XYZ file of C-alpha atoms in Angstrom:
220
model
C 0.000 0.000 0.000
C 1.262 3.463 -0.924
C 1.560 5.476 2.296
C 1.224 8.773 0.419
C -2.178 8.021 -1.113
C -5.570 8.519 0.531
C -6.888 5.509 2.409
C -9.448 3.640 0.254
C -12.814 3.212 1.933
C -16.322 2.205 0.986
C -19.685 3.512 2.138
C -22.592 1.218 2.926
C -25.618 3.481 2.729
C -28.830 2.455 4.439
C -31.989 4.475 4.939
C -31.140 5.456 8.522
C -27.466 4.638 8.917
C -24.254 4.784 6.889
C -21.110 2.756 7.475
C -17.696 4.026 6.404
C -15.151 1.197 6.345
C -11.601 0.850 5.106
C -10.803 -1.790 2.510
C -7.396 -2.814 3.830
C -7.839 -2.541 7.605
C -10.434 -4.976 8.972
C -12.147 -3.501 12.014
C -11.496 0.138 11.109
C -15.136 0.821 10.386
C -17.630 3.262 11.915
C -21.171 4.435 11.310
C -23.213 7.604 11.410
C -26.508 9.064 10.302
C -24.926 10.497 7.138
C -21.930 9.799 4.918
C -19.977 12.696 6.416
C -20.843 11.697 9.981
C -19.664 8.148 9.297
C -16.381 9.355 7.790
C -15.855 11.730 10.703
C -16.347 8.832 13.109
C -13.866 6.752 11.096
C -11.302 9.528 11.429
C -11.900 9.880 15.162
C -10.975 6.275 15.946
C -7.845 6.191 13.788
C -5.517 6.503 16.784
C -7.334 3.669 18.515
C -7.067 1.504 15.444
C -3.360 2.247 15.084
C -2.871 0.454 18.424
C -4.603 -2.624 16.968
C -2.273 -2.569 13.968
C 0.699 -2.252 16.324
C -0.457 -5.331 18.240
C -0.707 -7.170 14.930
C 2.795 -6.122 13.939
C 1.405 -4.497 10.792
C 2.843 -1.036 9.974
C 0.109 1.611 10.130
C 0.781 4.753 8.061
C 0.819 7.874 10.195
C -1.155 9.716 7.524
C -3.762 6.970 7.081
C -6.605 9.131 8.408
C -5.602 12.381 6.748
C -7.745 11.705 3.682
C -10.148 9.018 2.516
C -10.917 7.898 -1.033
C -14.419 6.500 -1.470
C -13.861 3.734 -4.011
C -17.250 2.030 -3.733
C -20.767 2.708 -2.483
C -23.106 -0.162 -1.719
C -26.780 -0.029 -0.838
C -27.458 -0.995 2.733
C -30.260 -3.174 4.029
C -32.060 -3.686 7.293
C -28.803 -5.084 8.687
C -27.124 -1.746 7.990
C -29.860 0.233 9.706
C -29.897 -2.220 12.614
C -26.232 -1.435 13.182
C -23.869 -3.805 11.357
C -21.969 -3.607 8.036
C -23.673 -6.389 6.121
C -22.878 -6.003 2.417
C -20.197 -7.557 0.219
C -17.976 -5.463 -2.039
C -16.849 -5.974 -5.614
C -13.350 -6.506 -4.240
C -14.487 -9.315 -1.954
C -14.826 -11.596 -4.982
C -11.184 -11.095 -6.013
C -8.530 -13.737 -5.232
C -6.735 -13.423 -1.899
C -3.068 -14.412 -1.954
C -1.223 -15.947 0.962
C 0.582 -12.795 2.097
C -2.569 -10.672 2.167
C -4.547 -13.433 3.867
C -1.974 -13.699 6.655
C -2.050 -9.927 7.089
C -5.834 -9.935 7.489
C -5.625 -12.798 9.976
C -3.072 -10.898 12.082
C -5.366 -7.877 12.262
C -8.383 -9.997 13.197
C -6.358 -11.701 15.918
C -5.193 -8.311 17.212
C -8.823 -7.197 17.380
C -9.569 -10.139 19.667
C -6.496 -9.360 21.761
C -7.702 -5.780 22.112
C -11.122 -6.951 23.249
C -9.644 -9.420 25.746
C -7.362 -6.752 27.216
C -10.182 -4.236 27.524
C -12.439 -6.799 29.225
C -9.662 -7.728 31.669
C -9.161 -4.075 32.656
C -12.810 -2.974 32.747
C -15.067 -2.933 35.824
C -17.876 -5.548 35.870
C -20.535 -2.827 35.819
C -20.484 -0.333 32.974
C -21.965 3.128 32.884
C -25.588 2.975 31.763
C -27.501 5.261 29.426
C -29.729 8.119 30.643
C -32.605 5.686 31.182
C -30.483 2.963 32.722
C -30.177 0.932 29.530
C -27.151 -1.015 28.358
C -25.252 -4.190 29.125
C -22.479 -4.789 31.611
C -18.976 -5.997 30.745
C -19.535 -9.751 30.781
C -22.813 -9.464 28.881
C -21.088 -7.496 26.121
C -18.267 -10.026 25.899
C -20.618 -13.012 25.764
C -22.609 -11.256 23.036
C -19.449 -10.962 20.928
C -18.555 -14.611 21.529
C -22.041 -15.835 20.645
C -21.954 -13.809 17.429
C -18.592 -15.314 16.470
C -19.918 -18.857 16.806
C -22.719 -17.829 14.427
C -20.303 -16.047 12.057
C -18.140 -19.172 11.905
C -20.933 -21.083 10.195
C -20.661 -18.627 7.294
C -17.140 -19.983 6.761
C -18.108 -23.634 7.073
C -16.976 -23.909 10.711
C -19.493 -25.544 13.034
C -18.868 -25.577 16.764
C -21.411 -26.074 19.529
C -22.164 -22.947 21.519
C -20.146 -23.412 24.747
C -21.113 -22.474 28.301
C -20.297 -18.905 29.273
C -16.670 -18.386 30.133
C -15.368 -21.485 28.341
C -12.000 -20.095 27.345
C -10.818 -23.288 25.648
C -13.842 -23.346 23.338
C -13.342 -19.686 22.443
C -9.645 -20.253 21.719
C -10.412 -23.267 19.513
C -13.013 -21.336 17.553
C -10.669 -18.413 17.004
C -7.898 -20.693 15.745
C -10.281 -22.270 13.231
C -11.495 -18.860 12.064
C -7.925 -17.632 11.597
C -7.051 -20.753 9.630
C -9.776 -19.973 7.078
C -9.217 -16.199 6.958
C -5.434 -16.612 6.810
C -5.417 -19.070 3.896
C -5.206 -18.157 0.195
C -8.612 -17.952 -1.451
C -10.142 -17.509 -4.872
C -12.456 -14.929 -3.293
C -15.540 -17.105 -3.216
C -17.294 -18.002 0.043
C -16.057 -21.395 1.283
C -19.655 -22.659 1.482
C -22.892 -21.943 -0.340
C -24.486 -18.722 0.934
C -21.416 -18.123 3.094
C -19.090 -15.165 3.474
C -16.041 -14.312 1.353
C -12.936 -14.300 3.587
C -12.320 -10.569 3.140
C -15.823 -9.740 4.300
C -15.562 -12.212 7.188
C -12.367 -10.506 8.382
C -14.015 -7.071 8.248
C -17.186 -8.151 10.024
C -15.477 -10.159 12.771
C -12.833 -7.513 13.531
C -15.403 -4.702 13.427
C -17.677 -6.463 15.898
C -14.867 -7.195 18.356
C -13.493 -3.651 18.231
C -16.889 -1.957 18.238
C -17.682 -3.600 21.553
C -14.143 -3.254 22.934
C -14.368 0.498 22.410
C -17.899 0.515 23.825
C -16.620 -1.124 27.011
C -13.753 1.369 27.220
C -16.067 4.336 26.771
C -18.479 3.096 29.420
C -15.763 2.295 31.934
C -14.960 5.948 32.628
């Protein structure tokens, strides 16, 4: 990647919500009520994401957030408006070589490490909303884990949902996910109606970091 060029991003535009996500940095993805609001939010978390890249051992350009280049717009669905980036890109169908696949896997793994570290440092009870709404730390973490067991099926990985707090089961699942994401691919989903590996990396890393940052913000 050329460090002097704007960072390529795409916009997933729903009726009520827009996601702005980078193409090359799984997990660096934010949303807003408008395209500009989403891109502003993407800029605002760039320093946080740089720490994820550092954990992964992947060089993060210092100027990565200085300018964005919107290379694709996709129409969002109910999933978008509900609060998750749910659409595939044209690029997702392109072949994924071994070097790029390993890079994506490192960033996904670093997203999990970030989440685990945040959970370990956070208080059990998180700050609630103005009406007392919101989940506490362990509820947020278990939500992420449950989602990952569901996401895994989109890559042909089937594990039984474990009891809460089963660290061995979580570790095994993550290893299997990284094996698929980190392997060369022709760009097609590994199973019928599944997810292309590039999209899987984006969705999994986004979900882990979205909730890691939520926990951080509500721990103050």
